[in-house]
PDB file of C-alpha atoms in Angstrom:
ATOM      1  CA  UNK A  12     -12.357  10.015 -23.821  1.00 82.00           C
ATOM      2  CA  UNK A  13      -8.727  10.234 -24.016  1.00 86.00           C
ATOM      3  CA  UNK A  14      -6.709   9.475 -20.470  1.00 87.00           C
ATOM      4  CA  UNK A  15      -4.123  12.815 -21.341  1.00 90.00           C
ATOM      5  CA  UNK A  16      -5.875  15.381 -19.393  1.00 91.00           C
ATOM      6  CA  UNK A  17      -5.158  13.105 -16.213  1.00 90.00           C
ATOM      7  CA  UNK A  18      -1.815  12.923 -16.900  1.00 91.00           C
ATOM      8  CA  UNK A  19       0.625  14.603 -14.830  1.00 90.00           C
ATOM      9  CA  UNK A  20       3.890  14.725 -13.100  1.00 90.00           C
ATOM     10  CA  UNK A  21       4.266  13.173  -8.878  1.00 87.00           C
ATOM     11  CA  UNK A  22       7.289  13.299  -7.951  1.00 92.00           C
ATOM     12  CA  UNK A  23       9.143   9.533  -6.818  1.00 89.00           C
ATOM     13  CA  UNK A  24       9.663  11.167  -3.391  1.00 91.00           C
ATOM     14  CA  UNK A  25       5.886  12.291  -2.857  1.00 89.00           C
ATOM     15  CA  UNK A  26       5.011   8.612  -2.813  1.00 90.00           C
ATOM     16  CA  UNK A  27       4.680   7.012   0.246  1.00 89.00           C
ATOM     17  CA  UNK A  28       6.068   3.577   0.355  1.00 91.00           C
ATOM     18  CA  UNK A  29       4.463   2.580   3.766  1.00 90.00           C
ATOM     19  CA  UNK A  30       1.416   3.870   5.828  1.00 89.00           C
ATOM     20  CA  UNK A  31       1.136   6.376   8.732  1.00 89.00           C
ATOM     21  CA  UNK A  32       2.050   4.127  12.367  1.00 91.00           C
ATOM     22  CA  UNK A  33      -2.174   5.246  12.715  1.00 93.00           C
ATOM     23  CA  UNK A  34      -4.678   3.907  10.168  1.00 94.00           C
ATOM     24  CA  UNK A  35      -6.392   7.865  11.226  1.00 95.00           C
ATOM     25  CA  UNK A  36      -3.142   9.452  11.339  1.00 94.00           C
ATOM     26  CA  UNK A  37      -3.208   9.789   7.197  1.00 93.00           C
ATOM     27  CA  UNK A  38      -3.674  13.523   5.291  1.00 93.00           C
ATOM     28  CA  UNK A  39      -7.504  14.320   4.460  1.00 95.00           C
ATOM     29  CA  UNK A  40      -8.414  17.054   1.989  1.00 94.00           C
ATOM     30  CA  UNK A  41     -11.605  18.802   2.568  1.00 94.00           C
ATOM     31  CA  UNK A  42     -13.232  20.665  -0.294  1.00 93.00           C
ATOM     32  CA  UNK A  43     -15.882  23.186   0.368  1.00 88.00           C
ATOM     33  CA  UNK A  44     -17.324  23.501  -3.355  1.00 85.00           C
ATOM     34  CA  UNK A  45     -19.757  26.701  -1.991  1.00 82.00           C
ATOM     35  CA  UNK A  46     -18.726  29.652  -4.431  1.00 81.00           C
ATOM     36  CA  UNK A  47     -14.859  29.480  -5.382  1.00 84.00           C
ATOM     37  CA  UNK A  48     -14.094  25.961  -4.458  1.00 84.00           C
ATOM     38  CA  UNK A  49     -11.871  26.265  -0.956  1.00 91.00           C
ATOM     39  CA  UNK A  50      -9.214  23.859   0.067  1.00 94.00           C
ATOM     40  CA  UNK A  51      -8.512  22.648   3.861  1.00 94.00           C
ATOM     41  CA  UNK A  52      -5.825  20.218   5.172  1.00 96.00           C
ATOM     42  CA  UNK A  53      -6.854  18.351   7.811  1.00 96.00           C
ATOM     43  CA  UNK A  54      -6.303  14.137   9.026  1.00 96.00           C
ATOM     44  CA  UNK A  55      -8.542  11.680   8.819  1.00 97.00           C
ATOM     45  CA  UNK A  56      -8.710  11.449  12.475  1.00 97.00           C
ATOM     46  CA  UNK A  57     -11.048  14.826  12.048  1.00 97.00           C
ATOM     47  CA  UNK A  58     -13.085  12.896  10.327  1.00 97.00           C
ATOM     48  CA  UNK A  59     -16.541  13.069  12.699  1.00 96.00           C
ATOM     49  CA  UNK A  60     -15.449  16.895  13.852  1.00 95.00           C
ATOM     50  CA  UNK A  61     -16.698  17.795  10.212  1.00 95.00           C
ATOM     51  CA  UNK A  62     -19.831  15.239  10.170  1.00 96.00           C
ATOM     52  CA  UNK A  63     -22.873  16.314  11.270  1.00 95.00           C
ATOM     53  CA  UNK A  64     -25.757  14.317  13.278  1.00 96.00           C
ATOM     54  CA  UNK A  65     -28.038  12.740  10.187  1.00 96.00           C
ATOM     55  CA  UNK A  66     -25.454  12.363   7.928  1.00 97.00           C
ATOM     56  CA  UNK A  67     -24.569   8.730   6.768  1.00 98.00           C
ATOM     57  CA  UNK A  68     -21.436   7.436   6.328  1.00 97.00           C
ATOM     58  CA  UNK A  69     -21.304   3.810   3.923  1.00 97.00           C
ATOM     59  CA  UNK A  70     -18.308   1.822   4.144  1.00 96.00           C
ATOM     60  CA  UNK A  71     -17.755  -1.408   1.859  1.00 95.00           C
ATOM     61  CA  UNK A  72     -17.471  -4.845   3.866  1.00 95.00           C
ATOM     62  CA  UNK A  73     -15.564  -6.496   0.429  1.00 94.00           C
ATOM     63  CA  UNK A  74     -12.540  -7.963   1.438  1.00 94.00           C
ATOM     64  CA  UNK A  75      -9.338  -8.018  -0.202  1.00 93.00           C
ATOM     65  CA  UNK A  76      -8.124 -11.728  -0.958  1.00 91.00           C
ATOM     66  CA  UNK A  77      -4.105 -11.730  -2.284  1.00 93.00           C
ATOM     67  CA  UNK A  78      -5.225 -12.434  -5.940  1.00 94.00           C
ATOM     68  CA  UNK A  79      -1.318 -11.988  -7.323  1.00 94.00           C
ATOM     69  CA  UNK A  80      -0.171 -15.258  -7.973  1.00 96.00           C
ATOM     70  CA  UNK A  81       3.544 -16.573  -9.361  1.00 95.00           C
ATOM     71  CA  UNK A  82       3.684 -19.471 -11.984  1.00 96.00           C
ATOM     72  CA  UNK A  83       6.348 -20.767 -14.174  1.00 95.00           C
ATOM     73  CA  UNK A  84       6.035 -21.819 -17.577  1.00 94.00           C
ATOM     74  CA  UNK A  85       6.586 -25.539 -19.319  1.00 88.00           C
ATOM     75  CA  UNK A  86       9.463 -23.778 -21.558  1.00 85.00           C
ATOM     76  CA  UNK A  87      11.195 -21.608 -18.391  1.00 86.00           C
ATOM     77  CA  UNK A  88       9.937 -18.685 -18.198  1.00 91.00           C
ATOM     78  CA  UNK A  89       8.164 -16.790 -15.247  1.00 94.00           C
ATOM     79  CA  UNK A  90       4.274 -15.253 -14.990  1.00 95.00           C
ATOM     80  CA  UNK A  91       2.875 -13.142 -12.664  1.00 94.00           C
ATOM     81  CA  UNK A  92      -0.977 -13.551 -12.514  1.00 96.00           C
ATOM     82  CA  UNK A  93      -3.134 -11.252 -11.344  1.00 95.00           C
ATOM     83  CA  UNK A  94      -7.044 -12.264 -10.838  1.00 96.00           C
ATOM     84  CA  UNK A  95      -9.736  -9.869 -11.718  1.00 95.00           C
ATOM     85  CA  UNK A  96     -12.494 -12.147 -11.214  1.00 92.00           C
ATOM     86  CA  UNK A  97     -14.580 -15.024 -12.197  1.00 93.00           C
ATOM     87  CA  UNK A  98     -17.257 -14.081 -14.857  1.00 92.00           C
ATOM     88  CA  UNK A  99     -19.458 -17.744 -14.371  1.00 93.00           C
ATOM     89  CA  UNK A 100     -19.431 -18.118 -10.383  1.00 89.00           C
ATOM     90  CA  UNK A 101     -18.264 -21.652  -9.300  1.00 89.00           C
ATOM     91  CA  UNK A 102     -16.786 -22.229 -13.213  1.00 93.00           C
ATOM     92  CA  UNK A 103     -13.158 -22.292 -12.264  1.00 94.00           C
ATOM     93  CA  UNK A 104     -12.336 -19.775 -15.243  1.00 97.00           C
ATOM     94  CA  UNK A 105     -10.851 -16.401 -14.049  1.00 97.00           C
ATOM     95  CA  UNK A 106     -10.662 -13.220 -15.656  1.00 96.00           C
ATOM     96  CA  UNK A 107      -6.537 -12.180 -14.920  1.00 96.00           C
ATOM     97  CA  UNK A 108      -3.716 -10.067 -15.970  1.00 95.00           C
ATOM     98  CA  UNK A 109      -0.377 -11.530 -17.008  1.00 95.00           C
ATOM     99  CA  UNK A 110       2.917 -10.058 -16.665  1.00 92.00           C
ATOM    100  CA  UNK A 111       4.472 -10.238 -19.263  1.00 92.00           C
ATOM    101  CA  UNK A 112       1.779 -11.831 -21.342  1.00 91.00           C
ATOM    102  CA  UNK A 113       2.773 -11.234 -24.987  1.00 88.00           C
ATOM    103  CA  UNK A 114       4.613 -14.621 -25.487  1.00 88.00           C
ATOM    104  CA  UNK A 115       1.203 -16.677 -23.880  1.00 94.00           C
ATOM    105  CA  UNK A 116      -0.303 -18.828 -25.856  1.00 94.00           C
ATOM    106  CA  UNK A 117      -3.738 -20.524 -25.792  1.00 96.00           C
ATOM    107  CA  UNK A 118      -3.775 -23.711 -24.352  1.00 95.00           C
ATOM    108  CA  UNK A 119      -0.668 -23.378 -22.566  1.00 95.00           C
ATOM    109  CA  UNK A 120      -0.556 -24.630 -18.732  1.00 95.00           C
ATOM    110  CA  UNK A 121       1.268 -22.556 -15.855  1.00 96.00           C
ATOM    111  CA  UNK A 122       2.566 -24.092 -12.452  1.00 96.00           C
ATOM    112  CA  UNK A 123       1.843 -21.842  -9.662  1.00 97.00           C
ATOM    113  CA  UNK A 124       4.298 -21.191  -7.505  1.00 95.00           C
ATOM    114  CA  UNK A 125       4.081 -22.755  -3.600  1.00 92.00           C
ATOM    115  CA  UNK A 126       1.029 -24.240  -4.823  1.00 90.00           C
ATOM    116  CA  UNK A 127       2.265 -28.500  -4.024  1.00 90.00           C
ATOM    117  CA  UNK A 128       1.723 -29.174  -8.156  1.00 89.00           C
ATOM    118  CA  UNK A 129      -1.699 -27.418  -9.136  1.00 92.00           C
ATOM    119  CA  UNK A 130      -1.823 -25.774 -12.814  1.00 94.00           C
ATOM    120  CA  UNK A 131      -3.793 -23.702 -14.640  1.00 97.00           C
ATOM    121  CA  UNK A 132      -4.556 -23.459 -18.491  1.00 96.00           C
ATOM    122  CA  UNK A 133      -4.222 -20.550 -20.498  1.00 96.00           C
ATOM    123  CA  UNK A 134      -8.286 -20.447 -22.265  1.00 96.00           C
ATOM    124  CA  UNK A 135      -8.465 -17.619 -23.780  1.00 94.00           C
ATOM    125  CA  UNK A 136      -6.418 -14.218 -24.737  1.00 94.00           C
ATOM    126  CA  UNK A 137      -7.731 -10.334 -24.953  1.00 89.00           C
ATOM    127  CA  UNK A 138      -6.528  -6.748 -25.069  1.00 86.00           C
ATOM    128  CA  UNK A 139      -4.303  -6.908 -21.941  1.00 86.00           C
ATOM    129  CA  UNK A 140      -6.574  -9.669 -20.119  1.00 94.00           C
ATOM    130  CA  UNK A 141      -6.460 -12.961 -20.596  1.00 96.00           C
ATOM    131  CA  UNK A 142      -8.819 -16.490 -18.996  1.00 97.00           C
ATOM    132  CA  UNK A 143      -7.256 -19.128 -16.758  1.00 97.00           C
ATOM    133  CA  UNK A 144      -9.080 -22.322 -15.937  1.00 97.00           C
ATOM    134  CA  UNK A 145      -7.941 -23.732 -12.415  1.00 97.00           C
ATOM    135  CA  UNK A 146      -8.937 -27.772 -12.047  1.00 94.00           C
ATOM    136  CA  UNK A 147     -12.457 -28.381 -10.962  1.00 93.00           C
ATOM    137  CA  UNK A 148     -13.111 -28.499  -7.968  1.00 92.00           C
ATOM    138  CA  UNK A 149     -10.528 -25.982  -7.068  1.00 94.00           C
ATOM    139  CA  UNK A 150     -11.402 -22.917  -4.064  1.00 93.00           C
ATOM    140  CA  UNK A 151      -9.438 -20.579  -5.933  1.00 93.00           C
ATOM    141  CA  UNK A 152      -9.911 -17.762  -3.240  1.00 91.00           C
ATOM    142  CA  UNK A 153      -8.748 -20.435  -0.303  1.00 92.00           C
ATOM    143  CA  UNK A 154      -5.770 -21.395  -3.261  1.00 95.00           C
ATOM    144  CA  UNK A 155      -4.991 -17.995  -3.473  1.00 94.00           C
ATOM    145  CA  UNK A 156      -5.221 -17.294   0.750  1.00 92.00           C
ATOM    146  CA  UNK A 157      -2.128 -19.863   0.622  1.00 94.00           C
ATOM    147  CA  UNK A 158       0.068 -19.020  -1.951  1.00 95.00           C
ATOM    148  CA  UNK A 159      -1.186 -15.652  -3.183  1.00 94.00           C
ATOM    149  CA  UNK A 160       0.545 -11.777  -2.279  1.00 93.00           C
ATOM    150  CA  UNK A 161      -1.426  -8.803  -1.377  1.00 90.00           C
ATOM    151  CA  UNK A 162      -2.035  -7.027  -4.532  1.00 88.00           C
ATOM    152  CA  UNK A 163      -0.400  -4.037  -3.352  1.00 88.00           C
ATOM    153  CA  UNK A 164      -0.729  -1.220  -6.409  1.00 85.00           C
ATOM    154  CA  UNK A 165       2.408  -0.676  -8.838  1.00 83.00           C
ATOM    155  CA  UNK A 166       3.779   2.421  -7.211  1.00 86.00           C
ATOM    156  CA  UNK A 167       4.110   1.100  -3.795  1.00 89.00           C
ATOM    157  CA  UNK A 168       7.565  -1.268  -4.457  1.00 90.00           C
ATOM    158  CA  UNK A 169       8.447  -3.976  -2.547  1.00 89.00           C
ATOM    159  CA  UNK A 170      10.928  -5.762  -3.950  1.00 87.00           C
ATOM    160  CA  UNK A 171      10.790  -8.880  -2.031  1.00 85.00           C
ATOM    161  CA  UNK A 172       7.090  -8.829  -2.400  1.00 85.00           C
ATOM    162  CA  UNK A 173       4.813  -7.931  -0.121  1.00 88.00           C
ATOM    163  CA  UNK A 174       5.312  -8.049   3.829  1.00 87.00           C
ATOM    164  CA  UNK A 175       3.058 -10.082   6.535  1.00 86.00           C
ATOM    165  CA  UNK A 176       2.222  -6.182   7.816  1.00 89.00           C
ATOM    166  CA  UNK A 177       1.304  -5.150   3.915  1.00 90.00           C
ATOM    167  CA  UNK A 178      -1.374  -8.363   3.897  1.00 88.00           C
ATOM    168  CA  UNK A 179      -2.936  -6.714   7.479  1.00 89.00           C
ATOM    169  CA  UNK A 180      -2.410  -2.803   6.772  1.00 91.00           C
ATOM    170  CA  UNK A 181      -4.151  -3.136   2.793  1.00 92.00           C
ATOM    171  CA  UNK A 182      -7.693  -4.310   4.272  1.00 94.00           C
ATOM    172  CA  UNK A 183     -10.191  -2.240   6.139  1.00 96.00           C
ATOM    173  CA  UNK A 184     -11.186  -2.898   9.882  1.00 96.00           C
ATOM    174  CA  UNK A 185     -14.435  -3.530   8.995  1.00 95.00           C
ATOM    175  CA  UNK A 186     -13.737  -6.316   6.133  1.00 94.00           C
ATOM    176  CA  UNK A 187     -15.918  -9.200   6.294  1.00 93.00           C
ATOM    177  CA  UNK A 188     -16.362 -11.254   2.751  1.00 91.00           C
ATOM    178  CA  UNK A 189     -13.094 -11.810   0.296  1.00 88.00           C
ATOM    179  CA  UNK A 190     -13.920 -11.017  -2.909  1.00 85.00           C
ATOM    180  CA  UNK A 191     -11.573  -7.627  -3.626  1.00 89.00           C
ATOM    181  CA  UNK A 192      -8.494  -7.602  -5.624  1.00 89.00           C
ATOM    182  CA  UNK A 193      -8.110  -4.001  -4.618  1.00 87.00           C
ATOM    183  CA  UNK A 194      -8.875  -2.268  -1.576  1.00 87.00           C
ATOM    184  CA  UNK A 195     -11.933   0.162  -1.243  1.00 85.00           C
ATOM    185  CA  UNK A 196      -8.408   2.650  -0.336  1.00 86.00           C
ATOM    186  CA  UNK A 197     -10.370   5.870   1.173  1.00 89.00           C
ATOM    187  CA  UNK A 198     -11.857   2.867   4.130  1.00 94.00           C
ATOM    188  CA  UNK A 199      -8.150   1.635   5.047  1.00 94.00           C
ATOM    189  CA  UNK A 200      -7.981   5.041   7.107  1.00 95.00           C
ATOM    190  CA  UNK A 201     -10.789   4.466   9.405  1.00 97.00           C
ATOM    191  CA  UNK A 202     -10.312   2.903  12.770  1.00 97.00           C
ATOM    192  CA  UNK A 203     -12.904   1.319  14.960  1.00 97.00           C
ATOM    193  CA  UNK A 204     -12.394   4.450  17.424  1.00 96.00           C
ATOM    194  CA  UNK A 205     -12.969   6.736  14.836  1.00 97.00           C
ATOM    195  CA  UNK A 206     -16.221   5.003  13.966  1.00 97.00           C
ATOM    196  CA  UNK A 207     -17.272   4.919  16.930  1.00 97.00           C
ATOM    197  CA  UNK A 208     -16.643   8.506  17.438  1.00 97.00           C
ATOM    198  CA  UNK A 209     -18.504   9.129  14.386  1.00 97.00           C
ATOM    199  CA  UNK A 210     -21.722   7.174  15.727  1.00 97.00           C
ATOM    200  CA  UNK A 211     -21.456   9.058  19.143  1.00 97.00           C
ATOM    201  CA  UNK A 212     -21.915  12.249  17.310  1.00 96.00           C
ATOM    202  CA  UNK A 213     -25.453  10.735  16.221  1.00 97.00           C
ATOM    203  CA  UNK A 214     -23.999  10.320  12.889  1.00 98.00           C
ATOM    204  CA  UNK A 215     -25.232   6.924  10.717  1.00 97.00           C
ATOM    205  CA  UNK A 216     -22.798   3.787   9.647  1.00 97.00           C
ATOM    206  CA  UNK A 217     -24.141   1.315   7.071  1.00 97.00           C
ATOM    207  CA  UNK A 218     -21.964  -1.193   5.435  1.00 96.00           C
ATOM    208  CA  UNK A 219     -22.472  -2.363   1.625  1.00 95.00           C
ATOM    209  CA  UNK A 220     -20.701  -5.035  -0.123  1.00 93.00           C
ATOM    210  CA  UNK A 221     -19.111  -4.089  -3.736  1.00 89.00           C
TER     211      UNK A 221
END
C-alpha cells in the first residue's frame, strides 16, 4: 500500500515543541462514529466524564529507555545510533538505525560517545537498518541509561539534544519495565489523579506490557 494518501501538509507552527505545564491539560478529540461521524474538542482531563462504569481502560507498563546513542568513527566522522531492539535476547547484537548510514561499512567499529572506551561493530547492513554487536557481557539498556538521549521523535527539535525534563515528561506515570524506544504517546497524558478518577467512577484499569 502506498504511504501518499497519508501525506499531507502541518504547518511548522502547529507543532508543539514542548508539552502542556499538565500531563491532563493536553487537547483530546472525541469521535462519535453513530450515523455521520461527529467531532468534539475536549482535554484529556475529561477523560473519565465520558467513561462509563464497566468499561476498561489498558495502559502499557513498557518503559522508554534513551536508546539514541552518539559514536564517532575510526576515520572522523560522526553516527547517531538509534536501537530498535535485540532480535536474540542476551546476544549483544541490536537491531538500530544510523544517521547517516550510507558510508558504513561491515565490520567497521564505532566509539560511543561518554561511554569511558566501549565500541561496537558494525555486523550487518539492510534497507535503512543495520546490526551492532556491543562486547559480551555488555547491559546495553544500563549502557544506554548512562550515555543514551531520550529518543524524542524528529519533529520535536532540540538542538542541544534532549533536556533532563524531556527524559521525565516522554514516559508514562505508570512505566515500570525499560524496553521502549518510543513512548506508548496517547498514555503520556494520563496522570495518577486522573486514573484514579477514572477507577472512582467504577471504571476498570489493567496494565499490559508491549
Amino acid at each position: 500500500m502506498a504511504s501518499s494518501p497519508f501525506h499531507y501538509e502541518l504547518p511548522e507552527d502547529r507543532i508543539a515543541q514542548s508539552p502542556p505545564s499538565e500531563r491532563d491539560g493536553a487537547s483530546l478529540l472525541i469521535v462519535r462514529r453513530s450515523g455521520v461521524p461527529e467531532l468534539e474538542h475536549r482535554r484529556v482531563v475529561d477523560l473519565p466524564d465520558l467513561l462509563d462504569r464497566g468499561d476498561l481502560l489498558v495502559v502499557n507498563r513498557s518503559k522508554v529507555f534513551p536508546a539514541r546513542l552518539r559514536a564517532e568513527r575510526r576515520s572522523g566522522g560522526r553516527v547517531e545510533l538509534l536501537l530498535l531492539a535485540e532480535p536474540v535476547p542476551g546476544s549483544g547484537v541490536w537491531r538500530a538505525m544510523a544517521r547517516p548510514m550510507r558510508r558504513l561499512r561491515v565490520g567497521e567499529t564505532l566509539l560511543l560517545d561518554g561511554s569511558g572506551g566501549a565500541e561496537v561493530e558494525v555486523v550487518s547492513l539492510g534497507d535503512g537498518v543495520l546490526e551492532v554487536a556491543f562486547a559480551p557481557g555488555t547491559d546495553v539498556v544500563a549502557l544506554a541509561e548512562r550515555i543514551g538521549e531520550t529518543p524524542l521523535p524528529p519533529y520535536i527539535r532540540r538542538p542541544d539534544g534532549p533536556s533532563r525534563e524531556d527524559r521525565g515528561r516522554y514516559q508514562t506515570v505508570f512505566a515500570r519495565e525499560p524496553g521502549s524506544v518510543a513512548a506508548p504517546t496517547a498514555g503520556l497524558h494520563l496522570t495518577e489523579r486522573l486514573l484514579a478518577a477514572v477507577r472512582a467512577r467504577g471504571v476498570g484499569v489493567t496494565e499490559v506490557l508491549l
